[in-house]
Amino acid sequence: MTREIQAPAVDRRALLRLGAGAAAAAALTGCGPGPTRSASPSATPGGTSATPGGTVSASPTRPAGPADWTALAKDLQGTLVRPGDAQYSAAARVYQPQYDGTRPAGVVYPANSQDAATALGFARRYQLPLALRSGGHSYGGWSAGPGLVLDVGKLNGVTASGGGATIGAGARLIDVYTDLGAQGVTIPAGTCPSVGVTGLTLGGGVGVTCRTYGLTCDNLTGAEVVTADGRILRAAADSEPELFWALRGGGGGNFGVVTSLDFRTRPAAECSYAFLSWPWSSAAQVIAAWQAWAPTAPDQLWADLHLLAWPGGKLELSSTVVYLGPAGELGNLIDRLAVAPNAAPIHTKPYLDTMQEMGGVAGWSQAAAHLPGTLPGQNPAGRLTRESYAARSDFFTRPIPQAGATALVAAVERYAHTAPQGGSAGVAFDALGGAVNRVAPGDTAFVHRGALFLAQYTANFAPDGTGVAQSRDWLNGLWTGLRPYASGEAYQNYADPQLTGWEQAYYGANAARLRRVKQSYDPGGLFRFPQSVPL
C-alpha cells in the first residue's frame, strides 16, 4: 500500500554510510567456505564445562612457537588461520580499512564453546593479547589485534520456537532478520546488515523498533559465555545474574566469549515507512521541530534525522520514519511535524522487506547482503563494501536550543565547502523514549535511559587515508561545539578512542558495579583493550 504523494530523490545507501548504517556497532566478526550455520552447543547440559580450556600459567617459559600453533589447530574442531595461510589477509581485516595494518598472530574460528575455551587457554598460557570479534565493526578497531583474534563467525545458527529464539554469537543481522522472519517473528535490532548480533546486544542495541520493543539487550533472556578460566556458563536471571546484568549494555569483549544468545521474540509485523526531506534552508527549524516530535511520538513510531554533506557544497536534510501500524496513521503523525516535509510516499511492507530497505539492501538476496568472501560471516555472492570513517556520539536529555542548532548547521555547511576529496560527513539523530526509557538505569548495565535522542557524528574518508586529519579535525570541532548542550553520556557501541572520561560517559552510575563483575569473571584481565571495563 502506498499513500502516494511525490517521492524525493534519496540515496538510502549514502544515508546509511553517514548515519544509521554505521550504528550498532562496537561489535566483535566472522564463516568458512560454504558456511554451516549452527548455534554453539553447551559443553554440558547444565551449561558449565567440567574441563576448562588449558592450565593458567603466571608467565610463559617461552613464546608460542610453530609447534604450539600446530598443536592448537589440532585441538580445535574449528579453524585456525595463521600468517602465510591463503586466507590470512582476509581473516586479519575488520570492517574499517583504516585498521588493515593490524597483523594478528592467529585468528581462531571456534566451532563450539569448547573450542573457545581451548583458544582462551592458549592465549593465557602464552600471554597473547586477545581480541574478540563477532561482526568486526568496533569503531576503535579493537576486534583485531597483534595477538590472538577469536572470531565467533562459525557460530551463526538462528532458531525460534515458543516465543523465544537462540542465535549463534556470530550471526549477522541480515541472517537474524531473514531466518526469524521466515518463522513470522523478529527481535529489535539495528539496520546495518553485516553487524554481528553479539556486539550490538552487549552494548545496548538501538534500532528502528526500540521505542516499541526496547533495546536489543532488553530482549535478551540468556547467554552462553566462556569465561577467562575456560568455564562455560549460562547467564540468565536465575543463573549468574550479575554476569547477565552486565551483558545487557556493559559492552562487548569485557567479561567472556559469548557463544550464543537467547532472546524473547516479537511478531514480525507489517510496517509503514517514509523517507522525508526538507530544503536545507530550513535545517535549524527542522531540528527544533523534530526534537519536539519524534521522542514523544507514540511508541510504534521511530524516526531519525540526517544532516549530510559532501564536497562541492552538496547538502541534504532528511528523516527516515518507521511505524508499526497502517500508513494512514503514520501520515497523520507526520502531519504533526511543525515544519512540513516535502511531499513523499508512505509505503507499507512486510517487516523483513522494511528491514532490508532500512539496511540499504532492498531487493538483494540474503547472500548478497554480506561482505564478499569465503570466511565465516562472509559470502561469495556478497555485495557489501567496507568503509573508512571516524565517529563520535552524544545522548541528549534536553532539546538542543536555537543557538546549538544554528552552530550545528553551520558546521555541516563548513564541511561541505572544505571537505577532502572522497570524503563525506554528517550528523544522525535517533529518537529514543518509549520502551527504552521505561527501563530503570540500573536494571541493566545500559544506563542511558533518560535521553530524548542519540546523536552520531560521522566523517568518512578515502580508503587510502586521504583527508583523515582534516576529517577528524572537523569531527572534533563539531563535537566540541555541542558540549554545552549534550548530556555528557556517549554510546558504548560507538566506541570513541578519543573520548576522555569514557567510563563515566558509557556507564555512568553503573560503572562501579561493572568493575565488580569484571573482577569476579576476569580477575586477571584477559579480556583487555583500550576501553575495556577496568579491574
Coordinates of C-alpha atoms in Angstrom, one line a residue:
M1 CA 0.0 0.0 0.0
T2 CA 1.3 3.5 -0.8
R3 CA 0.0 6.8 0.3
E4 CA 1.2 8.5 -2.9
I5 CA 2.4 11.9 -3.0
Q6 CA 5.7 12.6 -4.7
A7 CA 9.0 10.8 -3.9
P8 CA 12.1 12.7 -3.2
A9 CA 15.4 11.5 -4.7
V10 CA 17.1 10.0 -1.6
D11 CA 20.2 7.9 -1.8
R12 CA 19.5 5.5 1.1
R13 CA 23.0 3.9 0.9
A14 CA 24.5 7.3 1.4
L15 CA 22.3 7.9 4.4
L16 CA 23.3 4.6 5.9
R17 CA 27.0 5.3 5.3
L18 CA 26.8 8.6 7.1
G19 CA 24.3 7.7 9.8
A20 CA 22.2 4.8 10.8
G21 CA 24.2 2.3 8.8
A22 CA 27.3 2.8 11.0
A23 CA 25.1 2.3 14.1
A24 CA 25.3 -0.6 16.3
A25 CA 28.4 -1.5 16.2
A26 CA 31.2 -1.8 18.7
A27 CA 30.8 -5.4 17.6
L28 CA 33.2 -8.4 17.7
T29 CA 33.4 -10.9 13.4
G30 CA 33.3 -13.9 11.3
C31 CA 32.1 -18.1 8.0
G32 CA 34.3 -20.7 6.3
P33 CA 33.8 -21.9 2.7
G34 CA 30.2 -22.9 2.3
P35 CA 29.2 -21.8 5.8
T36 CA 27.5 -24.2 8.0
R37 CA 25.1 -22.5 10.4
S38 CA 24.9 -23.8 13.9
A39 CA 24.5 -22.3 17.3
S40 CA 27.1 -23.2 19.8
P41 CA 26.2 -26.3 22.0
S42 CA 27.0 -26.2 25.6
A43 CA 29.8 -28.4 26.8
T44 CA 27.4 -29.9 29.4
P45 CA 23.7 -29.9 29.8
G46 CA 23.9 -27.7 32.8
G47 CA 25.8 -25.0 30.9
T48 CA 29.1 -25.3 32.8
S49 CA 32.1 -27.1 31.4
A50 CA 33.9 -29.6 33.6
T51 CA 37.1 -29.2 31.5
P52 CA 38.4 -25.6 31.5
G53 CA 40.4 -24.8 28.4
G54 CA 44.0 -25.2 29.4
T55 CA 46.1 -24.5 32.5
V56 CA 46.8 -21.0 33.5
S57 CA 50.5 -20.1 33.7
A58 CA 51.5 -16.9 35.5
S59 CA 54.3 -16.4 33.0
P60 CA 55.1 -18.4 29.9
T61 CA 58.5 -20.1 29.8
R62 CA 58.7 -19.1 26.1
P63 CA 56.6 -17.5 23.4
A64 CA 54.3 -19.8 21.3
G65 CA 56.3 -21.5 18.6
P66 CA 55.2 -23.1 15.3
A67 CA 54.7 -26.5 17.0
D68 CA 52.5 -24.8 19.6
W69 CA 50.3 -23.3 17.0
T70 CA 50.1 -26.6 15.1
A71 CA 49.0 -28.3 18.3
L72 CA 46.3 -25.6 18.8
A73 CA 45.0 -26.2 15.3
K74 CA 44.8 -29.9 16.0
D75 CA 42.9 -29.3 19.3
L76 CA 40.2 -27.3 17.5
Q77 CA 37.1 -28.6 15.7
G78 CA 37.0 -25.1 14.1
T79 CA 39.7 -23.3 12.1
L80 CA 43.0 -21.5 12.9
V81 CA 44.3 -19.0 10.3
R82 CA 47.9 -18.0 10.6
P83 CA 50.3 -15.7 8.8
G84 CA 51.2 -17.2 5.5
D85 CA 47.9 -19.0 5.1
A86 CA 45.9 -18.2 1.9
Q87 CA 43.1 -16.6 3.8
Y88 CA 45.2 -14.7 6.4
S89 CA 44.9 -11.2 4.9
A90 CA 41.1 -11.5 4.8
A91 CA 41.0 -13.0 8.3
A92 CA 43.1 -10.2 9.7
R93 CA 40.7 -7.5 8.4
V94 CA 37.9 -5.8 10.2
Y95 CA 35.1 -3.6 8.7
Q96 CA 37.1 -0.4 8.5
P97 CA 40.0 -0.4 6.1
Q98 CA 42.0 2.1 8.2
Y99 CA 42.8 -0.8 10.5
D100 CA 44.1 -3.1 7.8
G101 CA 47.7 -2.7 9.1
T102 CA 46.8 -4.9 12.2
R103 CA 48.5 -8.3 11.8
P104 CA 47.3 -10.9 14.3
A105 CA 49.5 -13.8 15.3
G106 CA 46.5 -16.1 14.6
V107 CA 42.7 -16.0 14.1
V108 CA 40.6 -18.8 15.6
Y109 CA 37.1 -19.5 14.3
P110 CA 35.7 -21.8 17.0
A111 CA 33.1 -24.4 16.1
N112 CA 31.7 -24.6 19.6
S113 CA 32.2 -23.3 23.1
Q114 CA 34.9 -25.8 23.9
D115 CA 36.9 -24.5 21.0
A116 CA 36.6 -21.0 22.5
A117 CA 37.8 -22.4 25.9
T118 CA 40.7 -24.0 24.2
A119 CA 41.7 -20.8 22.4
L120 CA 41.4 -18.8 25.7
G121 CA 43.7 -21.3 27.4
F122 CA 46.2 -20.9 24.6
A123 CA 46.1 -17.1 24.9
R124 CA 46.6 -17.3 28.7
R125 CA 49.4 -19.8 28.5
Y126 CA 51.4 -17.8 26.1
Q127 CA 50.2 -14.4 27.3
L128 CA 49.0 -13.4 23.9
P129 CA 46.9 -10.2 23.6
L130 CA 43.3 -11.3 22.9
A131 CA 40.7 -9.7 20.7
L132 CA 37.1 -10.9 20.4
R133 CA 35.2 -10.5 17.2
S134 CA 31.6 -11.0 16.1
G135 CA 31.0 -8.6 13.2
G136 CA 34.2 -6.6 13.2
H137 CA 32.6 -3.2 13.4
S138 CA 34.4 -1.9 16.5
Y139 CA 34.9 1.8 15.8
G140 CA 38.2 1.7 17.6
G141 CA 39.4 -1.3 15.5
W142 CA 39.5 -3.4 18.7
S143 CA 38.0 -6.5 17.2
A144 CA 41.5 -7.3 15.9
G145 CA 45.0 -7.0 17.4
P146 CA 48.5 -8.3 17.3
G147 CA 47.9 -11.5 19.3
L148 CA 45.1 -14.0 19.1
V149 CA 41.8 -13.0 17.5
L150 CA 38.8 -15.1 18.5
D151 CA 36.2 -14.8 15.8
V152 CA 32.8 -16.4 16.5
G153 CA 31.6 -16.3 12.9
K154 CA 31.1 -20.0 12.6
L155 CA 28.5 -19.9 15.5
N156 CA 25.8 -18.4 13.3
G157 CA 22.7 -20.5 13.7
V158 CA 19.3 -18.9 14.2
T159 CA 16.3 -20.9 15.6
A160 CA 13.0 -19.9 17.1
S161 CA 10.2 -21.6 19.0
G162 CA 7.7 -20.9 21.8
G163 CA 8.2 -17.1 21.9
G164 CA 12.0 -17.3 22.0
A165 CA 15.0 -17.6 19.8
T166 CA 18.5 -18.9 20.2
I167 CA 21.0 -17.1 18.0
G168 CA 24.7 -18.0 17.5
A169 CA 27.1 -15.3 18.5
G170 CA 28.4 -14.8 15.0
A171 CA 25.1 -14.3 13.2
R172 CA 24.9 -11.2 11.1
L173 CA 21.8 -9.0 11.3
I174 CA 20.7 -9.9 7.8
D175 CA 20.6 -13.5 8.8
V176 CA 18.9 -12.9 12.0
Y177 CA 16.1 -10.9 10.3
T178 CA 15.8 -13.3 7.4
D179 CA 15.8 -16.5 9.4
L180 CA 13.5 -15.3 12.1
G181 CA 11.2 -13.6 9.6
A182 CA 10.7 -16.9 7.9
Q183 CA 9.0 -18.0 11.1
G184 CA 7.0 -14.8 11.5
V185 CA 9.0 -13.4 14.4
T186 CA 11.8 -11.0 15.0
I187 CA 13.9 -9.2 17.6
P188 CA 14.5 -5.5 17.9
A189 CA 18.0 -4.8 16.4
G190 CA 19.9 -2.4 14.2
T191 CA 19.9 -1.8 10.5
C192 CA 23.4 -2.5 9.2
P193 CA 23.2 -6.0 7.6
S194 CA 26.8 -7.0 8.3
V195 CA 26.8 -6.1 12.0
G196 CA 27.2 -9.1 14.4
V197 CA 24.3 -9.6 16.8
T198 CA 26.6 -10.1 19.8
G199 CA 28.4 -6.8 19.8
L200 CA 25.2 -5.0 19.1
T201 CA 23.4 -6.7 22.0
L202 CA 26.2 -6.4 24.6
G203 CA 26.5 -2.6 24.0
G204 CA 22.7 -2.0 24.1
G205 CA 21.2 -2.2 20.6
V206 CA 19.4 0.9 19.2
G207 CA 17.2 0.2 16.2
V208 CA 14.1 1.1 14.4
T209 CA 11.7 -0.8 16.7
C210 CA 13.4 0.1 20.0
R211 CA 10.8 2.6 21.0
T212 CA 8.2 -0.2 20.7
Y213 CA 10.1 -3.2 22.0
G214 CA 13.1 -1.9 23.8
L215 CA 16.8 -2.2 23.0
T216 CA 18.2 -5.5 21.7
C217 CA 19.7 -6.1 25.2
D218 CA 16.3 -5.5 26.8
N219 CA 15.0 -8.6 24.9
L220 CA 18.0 -10.8 25.9
T221 CA 16.9 -13.7 28.2
G222 CA 20.1 -15.6 28.5
A223 CA 23.5 -16.2 27.0
E224 CA 26.2 -18.9 26.9
V225 CA 29.6 -17.4 28.0
V226 CA 33.1 -18.8 28.1
T227 CA 35.0 -17.1 30.9
A228 CA 38.7 -16.3 31.1
D229 CA 39.4 -19.5 33.1
G230 CA 37.6 -21.7 30.5
R231 CA 34.3 -22.3 32.2
I232 CA 31.3 -22.4 30.0
L233 CA 28.4 -20.7 31.9
R234 CA 24.8 -19.9 31.2
A235 CA 24.0 -16.3 32.2
A236 CA 20.3 -15.6 32.9
A237 CA 18.1 -14.0 35.5
D238 CA 18.3 -17.2 37.6
S239 CA 21.9 -18.2 36.7
E240 CA 24.9 -16.0 37.1
P241 CA 22.6 -13.0 37.5
E242 CA 25.4 -10.4 37.9
L243 CA 27.0 -11.5 34.7
F244 CA 23.6 -11.5 32.9
W245 CA 23.1 -7.9 34.2
A246 CA 26.5 -6.9 32.8
L247 CA 25.9 -8.5 29.4
R248 CA 22.9 -6.2 28.9
G249 CA 24.7 -3.0 28.0
G250 CA 28.2 -3.5 29.6
G251 CA 29.9 -3.6 26.2
G252 CA 31.4 -6.3 24.1
G253 CA 34.7 -8.0 24.9
N254 CA 34.7 -7.4 28.6
F255 CA 33.5 -10.4 30.6
G256 CA 33.9 -13.5 28.4
V257 CA 33.4 -15.0 25.0
V258 CA 29.6 -15.1 24.2
T259 CA 28.9 -18.1 22.0
S260 CA 25.1 -18.0 21.8
L261 CA 22.3 -15.7 22.9
D262 CA 18.6 -16.3 23.8
F263 CA 16.0 -13.7 23.1
R264 CA 12.3 -13.0 23.6
T265 CA 10.9 -12.8 20.1
R266 CA 8.3 -10.3 18.8
P267 CA 5.8 -10.5 15.9
A268 CA 7.3 -9.6 12.6
A269 CA 4.6 -7.1 12.0
E270 CA 3.8 -5.2 8.8
C271 CA 5.5 -1.7 8.8
S272 CA 4.8 1.6 7.2
Y273 CA 7.7 3.9 6.4
A274 CA 8.6 7.1 4.6
F275 CA 11.7 9.0 3.6
L276 CA 11.2 12.7 4.4
S277 CA 13.2 15.6 3.2
W278 CA 13.3 19.4 3.5
P279 CA 15.1 22.3 1.9
W280 CA 18.4 22.9 3.5
S281 CA 17.5 26.5 4.3
S282 CA 15.0 25.2 6.9
A283 CA 17.6 23.0 8.7
A284 CA 17.6 24.8 12.1
Q285 CA 13.8 25.0 12.2
V286 CA 13.6 21.3 11.3
I287 CA 15.9 20.3 14.1
A288 CA 13.7 22.1 16.6
A289 CA 10.5 20.6 15.1
W290 CA 12.0 17.1 15.0
Q291 CA 13.1 17.3 18.7
A292 CA 9.6 18.3 19.8
W293 CA 8.0 15.5 17.7
A294 CA 10.0 12.2 17.4
P295 CA 11.0 11.4 21.0
T296 CA 7.4 11.9 22.3
A297 CA 5.5 10.3 19.5
P298 CA 3.6 7.1 20.1
D299 CA 5.9 4.2 20.8
Q300 CA 5.2 2.5 17.5
L301 CA 6.9 5.4 15.7
W302 CA 10.7 5.7 15.3
A303 CA 12.4 8.4 13.3
D304 CA 15.9 9.6 12.6
L305 CA 17.2 12.9 11.3
H306 CA 20.2 13.3 9.0
L307 CA 22.2 16.4 8.1
L308 CA 24.6 15.3 5.4
A309 CA 27.4 16.9 3.5
W310 CA 29.6 16.1 0.5
P311 CA 32.4 18.0 -1.2
G312 CA 31.4 20.8 -3.5
G313 CA 28.8 22.3 -1.2
K314 CA 26.2 19.4 -1.5
L315 CA 24.0 19.3 1.5
E316 CA 21.0 17.1 2.4
L317 CA 18.4 17.3 5.2
S318 CA 16.2 14.1 5.6
S319 CA 14.5 11.8 8.0
T320 CA 13.5 8.1 7.9
V321 CA 10.3 7.3 9.7
V322 CA 9.2 3.8 10.5
Y323 CA 5.8 3.0 12.1
L324 CA 4.4 -0.4 13.3
G325 CA 0.9 0.4 12.0
P326 CA -1.1 1.4 9.0
A327 CA 0.0 4.1 6.5
G328 CA -2.9 6.4 7.3
E329 CA -1.9 6.6 11.0
L330 CA 1.7 7.3 10.0
G331 CA 0.5 10.1 7.6
N332 CA -1.4 11.7 10.4
L333 CA 1.6 11.6 12.7
I334 CA 3.9 13.1 10.0
D335 CA 1.3 15.9 9.6
R336 CA 2.0 16.9 13.3
L337 CA 5.6 17.9 12.4
A338 CA 5.8 21.7 12.9
V339 CA 7.8 22.1 9.7
A340 CA 6.1 20.2 6.9
P341 CA 8.4 18.0 4.8
N342 CA 8.5 17.8 1.0
A343 CA 5.9 15.5 -0.5
A344 CA 6.8 11.8 -0.1
P345 CA 5.1 8.5 -0.4
I346 CA 4.3 6.3 2.6
H347 CA 5.0 2.6 2.0
T348 CA 3.5 -0.4 3.7
K349 CA 5.6 -3.6 3.5
P350 CA 6.3 -6.8 5.4
Y351 CA 8.7 -6.5 8.3
L352 CA 11.6 -8.2 6.6
D353 CA 11.2 -6.1 3.5
T354 CA 11.2 -3.0 5.6
M355 CA 14.4 -4.0 7.4
Q356 CA 16.1 -4.7 4.1
E357 CA 15.0 -1.2 3.0
M358 CA 16.4 0.3 6.1
G359 CA 19.7 -1.6 5.6
G360 CA 20.1 -0.4 2.0
V361 CA 19.7 -3.9 0.6
A362 CA 16.2 -3.8 -0.7
G363 CA 15.7 -6.4 -3.4
W364 CA 19.0 -8.1 -2.7
S365 CA 19.3 -11.8 -1.9
Q366 CA 20.3 -12.8 1.6
A367 CA 23.7 -14.0 0.2
A368 CA 24.3 -10.6 -1.4
A369 CA 23.7 -8.7 1.8
H370 CA 27.1 -9.8 3.2
L371 CA 30.7 -8.8 2.7
P372 CA 32.2 -10.8 -0.1
G373 CA 34.4 -13.7 0.7
T374 CA 34.5 -17.3 2.0
L375 CA 35.4 -16.8 5.6
P376 CA 32.7 -17.0 8.4
G377 CA 30.3 -14.1 8.2
Q378 CA 31.1 -13.5 4.5
N379 CA 29.5 -14.9 1.4
P380 CA 31.0 -15.4 -2.1
A381 CA 28.0 -13.5 -3.5
G382 CA 28.3 -10.7 -1.0
R383 CA 27.9 -7.1 -2.4
L384 CA 28.5 -5.0 0.7
T385 CA 31.7 -2.9 0.9
R386 CA 33.9 -1.8 3.8
E387 CA 34.3 1.8 4.7
S388 CA 36.8 4.1 6.4
Y389 CA 35.3 6.6 8.9
A390 CA 35.6 8.2 12.3
A391 CA 32.7 8.9 14.6
R392 CA 31.7 10.4 17.9
S393 CA 28.4 10.3 19.8
D394 CA 26.2 12.0 22.4
F395 CA 23.0 11.4 24.2
F396 CA 20.8 14.4 24.6
T397 CA 18.4 14.6 27.6
R398 CA 17.1 18.1 26.6
P399 CA 16.4 19.7 23.3
I400 CA 19.3 21.5 21.5
P401 CA 18.4 25.2 21.7
Q402 CA 18.3 27.5 18.7
A403 CA 22.0 28.6 19.2
G404 CA 23.1 25.0 19.2
A405 CA 21.1 24.1 16.2
T406 CA 22.5 27.1 14.3
A407 CA 26.0 26.1 15.2
L408 CA 25.4 22.5 14.1
V409 CA 24.0 23.6 10.7
A410 CA 27.0 25.9 10.2
A411 CA 29.5 23.1 11.0
V412 CA 27.9 20.8 8.4
E413 CA 27.9 23.6 5.8
R414 CA 31.5 24.3 6.6
Y415 CA 32.4 20.7 5.9
A416 CA 30.6 20.8 2.5
H417 CA 32.8 23.7 1.4
T418 CA 36.1 22.4 2.8
A419 CA 35.7 18.6 2.5
P420 CA 38.7 16.5 1.4
Q421 CA 38.4 14.6 -1.9
G422 CA 36.4 11.4 -1.5
G423 CA 35.1 12.5 1.9
S424 CA 31.6 12.8 3.3
A425 CA 30.2 13.7 6.7
G426 CA 27.0 14.2 8.7
V427 CA 25.0 14.1 11.8
A428 CA 22.4 11.5 12.6
F429 CA 19.8 11.7 15.4
D430 CA 18.0 8.5 16.5
A431 CA 14.8 9.1 18.5
L432 CA 14.6 7.4 21.9
G433 CA 12.0 7.5 24.6
G434 CA 9.2 4.9 24.6
A435 CA 10.1 1.4 25.8
V436 CA 13.8 2.4 26.0
N437 CA 13.2 4.8 28.8
R438 CA 10.7 2.7 30.7
V439 CA 13.6 0.6 32.0
A440 CA 15.3 2.0 35.0
P441 CA 19.0 3.0 34.5
G442 CA 20.2 0.3 37.0
D443 CA 18.0 -2.6 35.8
T444 CA 20.5 -3.4 33.1
A445 CA 24.1 -2.2 32.5
F446 CA 22.8 0.2 29.8
V447 CA 22.5 3.4 31.8
H448 CA 21.2 5.8 29.1
R449 CA 17.5 5.7 29.9
G450 CA 16.5 9.3 30.1
A451 CA 17.6 10.5 26.7
L452 CA 15.4 12.1 24.1
F453 CA 17.7 11.0 21.3
L454 CA 21.1 9.7 20.4
A455 CA 23.4 11.7 18.1
Q456 CA 26.2 10.3 16.0
Y457 CA 28.7 12.5 14.2
T458 CA 30.4 10.8 11.3
A459 CA 33.2 11.7 8.9
N460 CA 34.0 9.3 6.1
F461 CA 37.3 9.4 4.3
A462 CA 39.0 7.7 1.3
P463 CA 40.3 4.1 1.9
D464 CA 43.9 5.3 1.2
G465 CA 43.7 7.6 4.1
T466 CA 43.4 10.9 2.2
G467 CA 41.8 13.6 4.3
V468 CA 42.0 11.7 7.6
A469 CA 43.4 14.6 9.7
Q470 CA 41.1 17.1 8.1
S471 CA 38.1 14.8 8.7
R472 CA 39.0 14.3 12.4
D473 CA 39.5 18.0 12.9
W474 CA 36.0 18.7 11.6
L475 CA 34.5 16.0 13.7
N476 CA 36.2 17.2 16.9
G477 CA 35.2 20.8 16.2
L478 CA 31.6 19.8 15.8
W479 CA 31.6 17.6 18.9
T480 CA 33.3 20.3 21.0
G481 CA 30.8 22.9 19.8
L482 CA 27.9 20.8 21.2
R483 CA 29.4 20.3 24.7
P484 CA 27.1 23.0 26.3
Y485 CA 24.0 21.1 25.1
A486 CA 24.9 17.4 25.4
S487 CA 24.4 15.2 28.5
G488 CA 28.0 14.1 28.7
E489 CA 26.9 10.5 28.0
A490 CA 28.1 8.6 25.0
Y491 CA 27.1 5.3 23.3
Q492 CA 29.4 2.4 24.1
N493 CA 28.6 0.7 20.8
Y494 CA 30.0 3.8 19.1
A495 CA 33.4 3.4 20.7
D496 CA 35.3 6.7 20.6
P497 CA 39.1 6.2 21.0
Q498 CA 39.5 10.0 21.6
L499 CA 37.0 10.2 24.4
T500 CA 38.4 11.1 27.8
G501 CA 36.3 10.1 30.8
W502 CA 34.9 7.3 28.7
E503 CA 34.0 5.0 31.6
Q504 CA 31.6 7.6 33.1
A505 CA 30.3 8.6 29.6
Y506 CA 29.5 5.0 28.7
Y507 CA 28.4 3.6 32.0
G508 CA 27.6 6.4 34.4
A509 CA 26.3 5.2 37.8
N510 CA 26.6 1.6 36.6
A511 CA 30.4 1.8 36.2
A512 CA 31.3 0.6 39.8
R513 CA 29.0 -2.4 39.5
L514 CA 30.5 -3.3 36.2
R515 CA 34.0 -3.2 37.7
R516 CA 32.9 -5.7 40.4
V517 CA 31.5 -8.0 37.7
K518 CA 34.8 -7.7 35.8
Q519 CA 36.7 -8.6 39.0
S520 CA 34.6 -11.7 39.5
Y521 CA 34.7 -13.1 36.0
D522 CA 38.0 -11.8 34.6
P523 CA 40.3 -11.1 37.6
G524 CA 43.4 -11.5 35.5
G525 CA 42.3 -9.0 32.8
L526 CA 42.5 -11.5 29.9
F527 CA 39.8 -9.5 28.1
R528 CA 41.5 -6.2 27.8
F529 CA 41.5 -3.4 25.2
P530 CA 41.9 0.4 25.5
Q531 CA 38.3 1.0 26.7
S532 CA 37.6 -2.4 28.4
V533 CA 35.9 -2.2 31.8
P534 CA 38.7 -1.6 34.3
L535 CA 39.6 -4.0 37.1

